[in-house]
Amino acid sequence: MRTSLAEMWSRFGLLVLLATALAGCRIATDDVAVQNASTTAASDADQLLPAVGPIPTSSHWHGAYVVRICNDVLPPFDSDADPLGIHSHGDGVMHVHPFFEASGYESATVGLFGDAMGLGLANGELRLPSGGVWRDGDLCDGVPGRVFVDRWSGPDSGSEVVRHFTGLADLRFLADGELYQIAFAPADSFPVVPPSASLLPELSNLGPVAEPWIDIDPQSAIDQVEFWQVDSVTTEPCAADAVPERVLSGVVRCFTPKATTLSGVEAVQQARAVTLNRQPAVEIRMKPALVDLIDDHFAQTPDGPLVLAIAIDGLVITAPLLERPPAGDRLIVSGGFSADAAVRLAAILSSD
């Protein structure tokens, strides 16, 4: 596998050099979105809702990357050590599955990936694992170069490219299937698509987003909310002890409670609407009672998932399946939300 990857990179490098010779490796800056980290372009969903990064011990995202020095595309790096769960295997792919909260959520950054690679990435300076150093103003064939990171705005190599010159180590991983170029090159040079981008459809969840099915009454309030562990799930007609879903369309499922029921006031500190992996979601800051309910389940059933129902006014709104307990007090609920539904549920859970 490594031999074929090396061959792929070698051949790709020749293609890049040929394209460079023909096109002068330059484009008008109008063709590349050149922005600082503080003004990063975003998709429509991200403009509406803030993005949450990969969930510790749960998410397993992948990103394609390439490192470029002037006109040279470097072979992919391999990780000697990976203490935090963000690394590469010499395949040109960023493997992002944070082990801890310190490397998940907003803390999952390109800088942590660089640390695992031995790649130093700072404003105006790029250090390679081999020891080479390039700084803003050094020359590429007589032309001053800059250190920058390109991030494509979507998983498709034809999507808009956002070029970052500052805040490079702090660039956050925002979704599965991202593309990155880490470069020292002239500031108006054409972005090189990572060769490993072709691997992402096999590794990442890049399929179409499911149509929203969650239905929420905007007139509901926190005192109508309940959280409880699900014992079993069936479909209509529901048994007397089962609670049906409130859905926009599709088959209605019936959820039978297992044990303790928590009120919304007992369970939720606050909530906000977010996006998780380009999909609307709700981030819940849990109170100790809800944290204890989840921890007690996994203490008794370490290998068994937990289905946690969130019900409003006697109907289940959503029932996330937890493969393992969340890190800290953050619970991200996703799947089936429209942006409006996520905003409505967060508002209900945050109401007094």
mmCIF file of C-alpha atoms in Angstrom:
data_model
loop_
_atom_site.group_PDB
_atom_site.id
_atom_site.type_symbol
_atom_site.label_atom_id
_atom_site.label_comp_id
_atom_site.label_asym_id
_atom_site.label_seq_id
_atom_site.Cartn_x
_atom_site.Cartn_y
_atom_site.Cartn_z
ATOM 1 C CA MET A 1 0.000 0.000 0.000
ATOM 2 C CA ARG A 2 2.789 2.438 0.876
ATOM 3 C CA THR A 3 4.552 1.741 -2.421
ATOM 4 C CA SER A 4 1.459 2.534 -4.431
ATOM 5 C CA LEU A 5 0.897 5.692 -2.403
ATOM 6 C CA ALA A 6 4.474 6.797 -3.004
ATOM 7 C CA GLU A 7 4.045 6.172 -6.713
ATOM 8 C CA MET A 8 0.809 8.142 -6.661
ATOM 9 C CA TRP A 9 2.517 11.103 -5.016
ATOM 10 C CA SER A 10 5.467 10.952 -7.409
ATOM 11 C CA ARG A 11 3.202 10.940 -10.448
ATOM 12 C CA PHE A 12 1.041 13.662 -8.985
ATOM 13 C CA GLY A 13 4.118 15.786 -8.333
ATOM 14 C CA LEU A 14 5.091 15.543 -12.007
ATOM 15 C CA LEU A 15 1.600 16.624 -13.014
ATOM 16 C CA VAL A 16 1.783 19.581 -10.642
ATOM 17 C CA LEU A 17 5.153 20.650 -12.030
ATOM 18 C CA LEU A 18 3.843 20.373 -15.604
ATOM 19 C CA ALA A 19 0.764 22.425 -14.735
ATOM 20 C CA THR A 20 3.004 24.948 -13.004
ATOM 21 C CA ALA A 21 5.199 25.304 -16.066
ATOM 22 C CA LEU A 22 2.196 25.851 -18.301
ATOM 23 C CA ALA A 23 0.235 28.177 -16.032
ATOM 24 C CA GLY A 24 3.044 29.948 -14.212
ATOM 25 C CA CYS A 25 1.603 28.675 -10.906
ATOM 26 C CA ARG A 26 -0.325 31.923 -10.535
ATOM 27 C CA ILE A 27 -3.952 32.937 -10.502
ATOM 28 C CA ALA A 28 -5.745 36.166 -9.856
ATOM 29 C CA THR A 29 -6.594 36.601 -6.191
ATOM 30 C CA ASP A 30 -10.242 36.948 -7.220
ATOM 31 C CA ASP A 31 -10.170 33.217 -7.975
ATOM 32 C CA VAL A 32 -9.134 32.312 -4.410
ATOM 33 C CA ALA A 33 -10.954 33.541 -1.326
ATOM 34 C CA VAL A 34 -8.091 35.069 0.676
ATOM 35 C CA GLN A 35 -9.275 35.579 4.228
ATOM 36 C CA ASN A 36 -7.985 35.576 7.782
ATOM 37 C CA ALA A 37 -9.292 33.054 10.306
ATOM 38 C CA SER A 38 -11.577 35.744 11.742
ATOM 39 C CA THR A 39 -13.378 36.132 8.413
ATOM 40 C CA THR A 40 -13.506 32.541 7.208
ATOM 41 C CA ALA A 41 -16.138 31.899 4.558
ATOM 42 C CA ALA A 42 -18.783 29.361 5.566
ATOM 43 C CA SER A 43 -21.590 27.329 4.095
ATOM 44 C CA ASP A 44 -25.205 28.465 4.486
ATOM 45 C CA ALA A 45 -25.680 26.110 7.445
ATOM 46 C CA ASP A 46 -22.532 27.368 9.174
ATOM 47 C CA GLN A 47 -23.613 30.984 8.701
ATOM 48 C CA LEU A 48 -26.834 30.179 10.544
ATOM 49 C CA LEU A 49 -25.476 27.888 13.258
ATOM 50 C CA PRO A 50 -22.008 27.581 14.855
ATOM 51 C CA ALA A 51 -20.102 24.405 13.999
ATOM 52 C CA VAL A 52 -19.122 21.883 16.656
ATOM 53 C CA GLY A 53 -15.930 19.928 16.063
ATOM 54 C CA PRO A 54 -15.440 16.159 16.395
ATOM 55 C CA ILE A 55 -16.912 14.600 19.524
ATOM 56 C CA PRO A 56 -14.287 13.016 21.802
ATOM 57 C CA THR A 57 -14.322 9.171 21.831
ATOM 58 C CA SER A 58 -17.196 9.203 19.319
ATOM 59 C CA SER A 59 -16.434 10.973 16.025
ATOM 60 C CA HIS A 60 -14.004 9.513 13.484
ATOM 61 C CA TRP A 61 -13.442 12.069 10.744
ATOM 62 C CA HIS A 62 -10.996 12.134 7.848
ATOM 63 C CA GLY A 63 -9.470 14.983 5.880
ATOM 64 C CA ALA A 64 -7.229 15.003 2.815
ATOM 65 C CA TYR A 65 -4.067 17.115 3.020
ATOM 66 C CA VAL A 66 -1.029 17.999 0.975
ATOM 67 C CA VAL A 67 2.129 19.878 2.006
ATOM 68 C CA ARG A 68 3.755 22.035 -0.638
ATOM 69 C CA ILE A 69 7.015 23.985 -0.736
ATOM 70 C CA CYS A 70 7.127 26.370 -3.707
ATOM 71 C CA ASN A 71 6.439 24.035 -6.672
ATOM 72 C CA ASP A 72 7.257 20.799 -4.827
ATOM 73 C CA VAL A 73 4.486 18.559 -3.514
ATOM 74 C CA LEU A 74 5.953 16.626 -0.580
ATOM 75 C CA PRO A 75 5.301 12.942 0.148
ATOM 76 C CA PRO A 76 2.743 12.417 2.933
ATOM 77 C CA PHE A 77 3.899 12.222 6.530
ATOM 78 C CA ASP A 78 3.505 9.427 9.053
ATOM 79 C CA SER A 79 2.895 9.787 12.785
ATOM 80 C CA ASP A 80 5.514 8.507 15.195
ATOM 81 C CA ALA A 81 3.266 9.285 18.152
ATOM 82 C CA ASP A 82 -0.383 10.190 18.562
ATOM 83 C CA PRO A 83 -1.239 11.057 22.168
ATOM 84 C CA LEU A 84 -4.463 12.909 21.342
ATOM 85 C CA GLY A 85 -6.123 11.049 18.456
ATOM 86 C CA ILE A 86 -5.316 13.320 15.480
ATOM 87 C CA HIS A 87 -2.710 11.808 13.151
ATOM 88 C CA SER A 88 -1.864 10.300 9.750
ATOM 89 C CA HIS A 89 -0.643 6.929 8.504
ATOM 90 C CA GLY A 90 1.482 8.113 5.614
ATOM 91 C CA ASP A 91 -1.590 8.021 3.381
ATOM 92 C CA GLY A 92 -2.123 11.772 2.967
ATOM 93 C CA VAL A 93 -5.196 11.538 5.201
ATOM 94 C CA MET A 94 -5.816 13.316 8.483
ATOM 95 C CA HIS A 95 -7.411 10.818 10.873
ATOM 96 C CA VAL A 96 -9.368 12.833 13.431
ATOM 97 C CA HIS A 97 -10.815 10.775 16.282
ATOM 98 C CA PRO A 98 -9.989 12.690 19.467
ATOM 99 C CA PHE A 99 -9.335 10.630 22.571
ATOM 100 C CA PHE A 100 -9.994 13.462 25.014
ATOM 101 C CA GLU A 101 -11.978 16.659 25.371
ATOM 102 C CA ALA A 102 -8.650 18.511 25.120
ATOM 103 C CA SER A 103 -8.401 17.430 21.462
ATOM 104 C CA GLY A 104 -12.105 17.373 20.577
ATOM 105 C CA TYR A 105 -14.859 19.884 19.909
ATOM 106 C CA GLU A 106 -13.360 23.379 19.456
ATOM 107 C CA SER A 107 -9.915 22.098 20.469
ATOM 108 C CA ALA A 108 -9.532 19.809 17.431
ATOM 109 C CA THR A 109 -7.191 21.892 15.275
ATOM 110 C CA VAL A 110 -4.761 21.663 12.386
ATOM 111 C CA GLY A 111 -2.070 22.648 14.885
ATOM 112 C CA LEU A 112 -2.617 19.416 16.843
ATOM 113 C CA PHE A 113 -2.287 17.476 13.607
ATOM 114 C CA GLY A 114 0.986 19.300 12.937
ATOM 115 C CA ASP A 115 2.235 18.452 16.423
ATOM 116 C CA ALA A 116 1.643 14.722 15.813
ATOM 117 C CA MET A 117 3.503 14.971 12.488
ATOM 118 C CA GLY A 118 6.419 17.014 13.818
ATOM 119 C CA LEU A 119 5.214 19.800 11.498
ATOM 120 C CA GLY A 120 5.594 23.301 12.925
ATOM 121 C CA LEU A 121 2.880 25.664 11.731
ATOM 122 C CA ALA A 122 2.867 29.281 12.872
ATOM 123 C CA ASN A 123 2.004 32.646 11.377
ATOM 124 C CA GLY A 124 4.669 33.318 8.753
ATOM 125 C CA GLU A 125 6.684 30.168 9.455
ATOM 126 C CA LEU A 126 6.565 26.511 8.364
ATOM 127 C CA ARG A 127 8.916 23.871 9.818
ATOM 128 C CA LEU A 128 9.131 20.417 8.289
ATOM 129 C CA PRO A 129 9.777 17.243 10.310
ATOM 130 C CA SER A 130 13.086 16.949 8.452
ATOM 131 C CA GLY A 131 14.175 20.310 9.893
ATOM 132 C CA GLY A 132 13.708 22.639 6.937
ATOM 133 C CA VAL A 133 12.255 26.064 7.776
ATOM 134 C CA TRP A 134 10.464 28.489 5.459
ATOM 135 C CA ARG A 135 9.387 31.993 6.457
ATOM 136 C CA ASP A 136 7.337 34.737 4.839
ATOM 137 C CA GLY A 137 9.568 36.583 2.386
ATOM 138 C CA ASP A 138 11.812 33.657 1.494
ATOM 139 C CA LEU A 139 12.020 33.163 -2.257
ATOM 140 C CA CYS A 140 10.440 30.643 -4.621
ATOM 141 C CA ASP A 141 12.313 30.944 -7.932
ATOM 142 C CA GLY A 142 12.978 34.598 -7.164
ATOM 143 C CA VAL A 143 9.423 35.355 -6.031
ATOM 144 C CA PRO A 144 8.675 36.084 -2.338
ATOM 145 C CA GLY A 145 6.607 33.347 -0.736
ATOM 146 C CA ARG A 146 4.096 33.205 2.114
ATOM 147 C CA VAL A 147 3.127 30.514 4.604
ATOM 148 C CA PHE A 148 -0.587 29.745 4.369
ATOM 149 C CA VAL A 149 -3.228 27.041 4.665
ATOM 150 C CA ASP A 150 -5.958 26.515 2.087
ATOM 151 C CA ARG A 151 -9.211 24.911 3.213
ATOM 152 C CA TRP A 152 -11.887 23.943 0.734
ATOM 153 C CA SER A 153 -15.371 25.039 1.859
ATOM 154 C CA GLY A 154 -16.876 21.625 1.052
ATOM 155 C CA PRO A 155 -15.826 18.019 0.495
ATOM 156 C CA ASP A 156 -15.703 18.522 -3.282
ATOM 157 C CA SER A 157 -12.383 19.688 -4.746
ATOM 158 C CA GLY A 158 -14.357 22.107 -6.925
ATOM 159 C CA SER A 159 -15.759 23.983 -3.925
ATOM 160 C CA GLU A 160 -14.537 27.444 -2.937
ATOM 161 C CA VAL A 161 -11.060 27.632 -1.404
ATOM 162 C CA VAL A 162 -10.430 29.829 1.625
ATOM 163 C CA ARG A 163 -6.785 30.884 2.039
ATOM 164 C CA HIS A 164 -5.582 31.581 5.589
ATOM 165 C CA PHE A 165 -2.398 33.506 6.356
ATOM 166 C CA THR A 166 -2.944 33.898 10.114
ATOM 167 C CA GLY A 167 -4.274 31.717 12.901
ATOM 168 C CA LEU A 168 -2.971 28.659 11.047
ATOM 169 C CA ALA A 169 -2.396 26.338 14.005
ATOM 170 C CA ASP A 170 -5.808 27.317 15.408
ATOM 171 C CA LEU A 171 -7.789 26.335 12.310
ATOM 172 C CA ARG A 172 -10.511 23.994 13.544
ATOM 173 C CA PHE A 173 -11.685 20.760 11.970
ATOM 174 C CA LEU A 174 -15.300 21.545 11.138
ATOM 175 C CA ALA A 175 -16.566 18.417 9.373
ATOM 176 C CA ASP A 176 -15.733 15.016 7.997
ATOM 177 C CA GLY A 177 -14.190 14.985 4.519
ATOM 178 C CA GLU A 178 -12.349 18.323 4.514
ATOM 179 C CA LEU A 179 -9.485 19.208 2.134
ATOM 180 C CA TYR A 180 -6.359 21.139 3.136
ATOM 181 C CA GLN A 181 -3.223 22.474 1.459
ATOM 182 C CA ILE A 182 -0.427 23.453 3.875
ATOM 183 C CA ALA A 183 1.966 25.567 1.863
ATOM 184 C CA PHE A 184 4.880 27.900 1.488
ATOM 185 C CA ALA A 185 4.419 29.438 -1.957
ATOM 186 C CA PRO A 186 3.671 32.771 -3.641
ATOM 187 C CA ALA A 187 0.544 34.294 -2.137
ATOM 188 C CA ASP A 188 -1.376 34.119 -5.431
ATOM 189 C CA SER A 189 -0.339 30.582 -6.381
ATOM 190 C CA PHE A 190 -2.973 28.135 -7.490
ATOM 191 C CA PRO A 191 -4.128 25.700 -4.757
ATOM 192 C CA VAL A 192 -3.014 22.084 -5.150
ATOM 193 C CA VAL A 193 -5.802 19.552 -4.552
ATOM 194 C CA PRO A 194 -4.605 16.841 -2.132
ATOM 195 C CA PRO A 195 -4.119 13.585 -4.086
ATOM 196 C CA SER A 196 -5.701 11.689 -1.178
ATOM 197 C CA ALA A 197 -9.010 13.506 -1.792
ATOM 198 C CA SER A 198 -9.959 10.517 -3.939
ATOM 199 C CA LEU A 199 -9.829 8.311 -0.817
ATOM 200 C CA LEU A 200 -12.363 10.339 1.164
ATOM 201 C CA PRO A 201 -15.550 8.808 -0.292
ATOM 202 C CA GLU A 202 -14.381 5.441 1.055
ATOM 203 C CA LEU A 203 -13.445 6.798 4.486
ATOM 204 C CA SER A 204 -15.913 9.577 5.226
ATOM 205 C CA ASN A 205 -19.648 10.040 5.434
ATOM 206 C CA LEU A 206 -20.102 12.249 2.372
ATOM 207 C CA GLY A 207 -23.544 11.032 1.331
ATOM 208 C CA PRO A 208 -26.628 13.273 1.041
ATOM 209 C CA VAL A 209 -28.099 14.667 4.254
ATOM 210 C CA ALA A 210 -31.339 12.972 5.234
ATOM 211 C CA GLU A 211 -34.523 14.961 4.932
ATOM 212 C CA PRO A 212 -35.591 16.461 8.294
ATOM 213 C CA TRP A 213 -38.197 14.428 10.137
ATOM 214 C CA ILE A 214 -38.224 15.948 13.628
ATOM 215 C CA ASP A 215 -41.318 18.026 14.416
ATOM 216 C CA ILE A 216 -41.399 20.444 17.341
ATOM 217 C CA ASP A 217 -44.231 22.582 18.677
ATOM 218 C CA PRO A 218 -42.677 26.032 19.147
ATOM 219 C CA GLN A 219 -45.183 26.799 21.920
ATOM 220 C CA SER A 220 -43.700 24.118 24.191
ATOM 221 C CA ALA A 221 -41.749 24.994 27.342
ATOM 222 C CA ILE A 222 -39.105 23.395 29.521
ATOM 223 C CA ASP A 223 -41.664 22.176 32.085
ATOM 224 C CA GLN A 224 -43.116 19.883 29.386
ATOM 225 C CA VAL A 225 -39.749 18.204 28.692
ATOM 226 C CA GLU A 226 -38.665 14.798 30.015
ATOM 227 C CA PHE A 227 -35.490 12.728 29.602
ATOM 228 C CA TRP A 228 -35.535 8.962 30.121
ATOM 229 C CA GLN A 229 -33.770 5.754 29.173
ATOM 230 C CA VAL A 230 -35.488 3.673 26.520
ATOM 231 C CA ASP A 231 -36.149 0.007 27.242
ATOM 232 C CA SER A 232 -37.531 -1.034 23.842
ATOM 233 C CA VAL A 233 -38.582 0.405 20.489
ATOM 234 C CA THR A 234 -41.486 -0.754 18.316
ATOM 235 C CA THR A 235 -43.704 0.772 15.632
ATOM 236 C CA GLU A 236 -47.361 1.759 15.667
ATOM 237 C CA PRO A 237 -49.776 0.784 17.017
ATOM 238 C CA CYS A 238 -48.088 1.661 20.313
ATOM 239 C CA ALA A 239 -48.639 -0.392 23.454
ATOM 240 C CA ALA A 240 -50.226 1.307 26.437
ATOM 241 C CA ASP A 241 -46.887 1.855 28.190
ATOM 242 C CA ALA A 242 -45.090 3.161 25.075
ATOM 243 C CA VAL A 243 -44.647 6.776 23.981
ATOM 244 C CA PRO A 244 -45.019 7.619 20.261
ATOM 245 C CA GLU A 245 -42.830 9.999 18.275
ATOM 246 C CA ARG A 246 -43.803 13.386 16.959
ATOM 247 C CA VAL A 247 -42.477 13.337 13.385
ATOM 248 C CA LEU A 248 -43.014 15.270 10.178
ATOM 249 C CA SER A 249 -43.222 12.123 8.050
ATOM 250 C CA GLY A 250 -42.396 8.444 7.961
ATOM 251 C CA VAL A 251 -43.093 5.545 10.305
ATOM 252 C CA VAL A 252 -43.921 6.502 13.888
ATOM 253 C CA ARG A 253 -41.880 4.570 16.433
ATOM 254 C CA CYS A 254 -42.974 3.749 19.966
ATOM 255 C CA PHE A 255 -40.530 4.065 22.890
ATOM 256 C CA THR A 256 -41.024 2.228 26.173
ATOM 257 C CA PRO A 257 -39.366 3.882 29.196
ATOM 258 C CA LYS A 258 -37.005 1.767 31.266
ATOM 259 C CA ALA A 259 -36.523 3.589 34.530
ATOM 260 C CA THR A 260 -35.887 7.052 35.922
ATOM 261 C CA THR A 261 -37.539 10.047 34.280
ATOM 262 C CA LEU A 262 -35.887 13.446 34.592
ATOM 263 C CA SER A 263 -37.674 16.701 33.990
ATOM 264 C CA GLY A 264 -36.127 19.199 31.603
ATOM 265 C CA VAL A 265 -35.294 21.487 34.515
ATOM 266 C CA GLU A 266 -33.466 18.647 36.291
ATOM 267 C CA ALA A 267 -31.565 17.594 33.164
ATOM 268 C CA VAL A 268 -30.532 20.702 31.222
ATOM 269 C CA GLN A 269 -28.303 23.600 32.192
ATOM 270 C CA GLN A 270 -28.521 25.278 28.785
ATOM 271 C CA ALA A 271 -28.733 24.416 25.092
ATOM 272 C CA ARG A 272 -27.886 25.923 21.736
ATOM 273 C CA ALA A 273 -28.446 25.075 18.084
ATOM 274 C CA VAL A 274 -25.266 24.074 16.237
ATOM 275 C CA THR A 275 -24.088 22.114 13.218
ATOM 276 C CA LEU A 276 -22.311 18.777 13.615
ATOM 277 C CA ASN A 277 -20.629 17.464 10.483
ATOM 278 C CA ARG A 278 -22.609 19.908 8.290
ATOM 279 C CA GLN A 279 -25.958 18.877 9.804
ATOM 280 C CA PRO A 280 -28.158 20.877 12.213
ATOM 281 C CA ALA A 281 -27.921 19.624 15.788
ATOM 282 C CA VAL A 282 -28.528 20.667 19.385
ATOM 283 C CA GLU A 283 -25.772 20.924 21.983
ATOM 284 C CA ILE A 284 -27.023 20.298 25.517
ATOM 285 C CA ARG A 285 -25.074 21.272 28.598
ATOM 286 C CA MET A 286 -26.210 18.626 31.070
ATOM 287 C CA LYS A 287 -26.892 19.026 34.758
ATOM 288 C CA PRO A 288 -25.387 16.415 37.134
ATOM 289 C CA ALA A 289 -28.625 14.399 37.276
ATOM 290 C CA LEU A 290 -28.519 13.671 33.529
ATOM 291 C CA VAL A 291 -24.769 12.994 33.596
ATOM 292 C CA ASP A 292 -25.381 10.504 36.423
ATOM 293 C CA LEU A 293 -28.204 8.774 34.529
ATOM 294 C CA ILE A 294 -25.895 8.201 31.544
ATOM 295 C CA ASP A 295 -22.885 7.191 33.650
ATOM 296 C CA ASP A 296 -24.978 4.748 35.711
ATOM 297 C CA HIS A 297 -26.104 2.987 32.541
ATOM 298 C CA PHE A 298 -22.562 2.514 31.242
ATOM 299 C CA ALA A 299 -21.320 1.465 34.687
ATOM 300 C CA GLN A 300 -23.893 -1.340 34.672
ATOM 301 C CA THR A 301 -23.645 -2.122 30.933
ATOM 302 C CA PRO A 302 -20.153 -1.091 29.737
ATOM 303 C CA ASP A 303 -20.596 -2.519 26.233
ATOM 304 C CA GLY A 304 -24.261 -1.745 25.797
ATOM 305 C CA PRO A 305 -25.458 1.423 24.013
ATOM 306 C CA LEU A 306 -27.932 3.759 25.643
ATOM 307 C CA VAL A 307 -31.014 5.072 23.859
ATOM 308 C CA LEU A 308 -31.991 8.322 25.545
ATOM 309 C CA ALA A 309 -35.435 9.721 24.790
ATOM 310 C CA ILE A 310 -36.187 13.438 24.859
ATOM 311 C CA ALA A 311 -39.944 13.856 25.120
ATOM 312 C CA ILE A 312 -42.064 16.990 25.051
ATOM 313 C CA ASP A 313 -45.692 17.013 26.173
ATOM 314 C CA GLY A 314 -45.951 13.224 26.062
ATOM 315 C CA LEU A 315 -44.366 12.695 22.621
ATOM 316 C CA VAL A 316 -40.774 11.676 21.846
ATOM 317 C CA ILE A 317 -39.006 14.380 19.856
ATOM 318 C CA THR A 318 -35.696 12.579 19.391
ATOM 319 C CA ALA A 319 -33.957 9.543 20.857
ATOM 320 C CA PRO A 320 -30.186 9.581 20.341
ATOM 321 C CA LEU A 321 -28.260 6.322 20.634
ATOM 322 C CA LEU A 322 -25.109 6.726 22.727
ATOM 323 C CA GLU A 323 -22.387 4.132 22.125
ATOM 324 C CA ARG A 324 -20.393 5.504 25.071
ATOM 325 C CA PRO A 325 -20.820 8.287 27.648
ATOM 326 C CA PRO A 326 -20.128 11.838 26.436
ATOM 327 C CA ALA A 327 -16.962 13.594 27.535
ATOM 328 C CA GLY A 328 -17.755 16.115 30.251
ATOM 329 C CA ASP A 329 -21.212 17.643 30.380
ATOM 330 C CA ARG A 330 -21.780 18.160 26.635
ATOM 331 C CA LEU A 331 -24.350 16.059 24.790
ATOM 332 C CA ILE A 332 -24.734 16.646 21.032
ATOM 333 C CA VAL A 333 -28.069 15.495 19.589
ATOM 334 C CA SER A 334 -28.174 15.256 15.787
ATOM 335 C CA GLY A 335 -30.018 13.550 12.948
ATOM 336 C CA GLY A 336 -33.349 14.540 11.451
ATOM 337 C CA PHE A 337 -33.239 18.219 12.422
ATOM 338 C CA SER A 338 -33.855 21.145 10.153
ATOM 339 C CA ALA A 339 -32.073 24.320 11.214
ATOM 340 C CA ASP A 340 -35.417 25.728 12.425
ATOM 341 C CA ALA A 341 -36.173 22.598 14.461
ATOM 342 C CA ALA A 342 -32.724 22.718 16.103
ATOM 343 C CA VAL A 343 -33.250 26.380 17.011
ATOM 344 C CA ARG A 344 -36.724 25.643 18.417
ATOM 345 C CA LEU A 345 -35.598 22.716 20.553
ATOM 346 C CA ALA A 346 -32.598 24.647 21.921
ATOM 347 C CA ALA A 347 -34.881 27.539 22.823
ATOM 348 C CA ILE A 348 -37.302 25.211 24.639
ATOM 349 C CA LEU A 349 -34.508 23.502 26.556
ATOM 350 C CA SER A 350 -33.027 26.863 27.554
ATOM 351 C CA SER A 351 -36.333 28.399 28.700
ATOM 352 C CA ASP A 352 -37.090 28.865 32.377
#
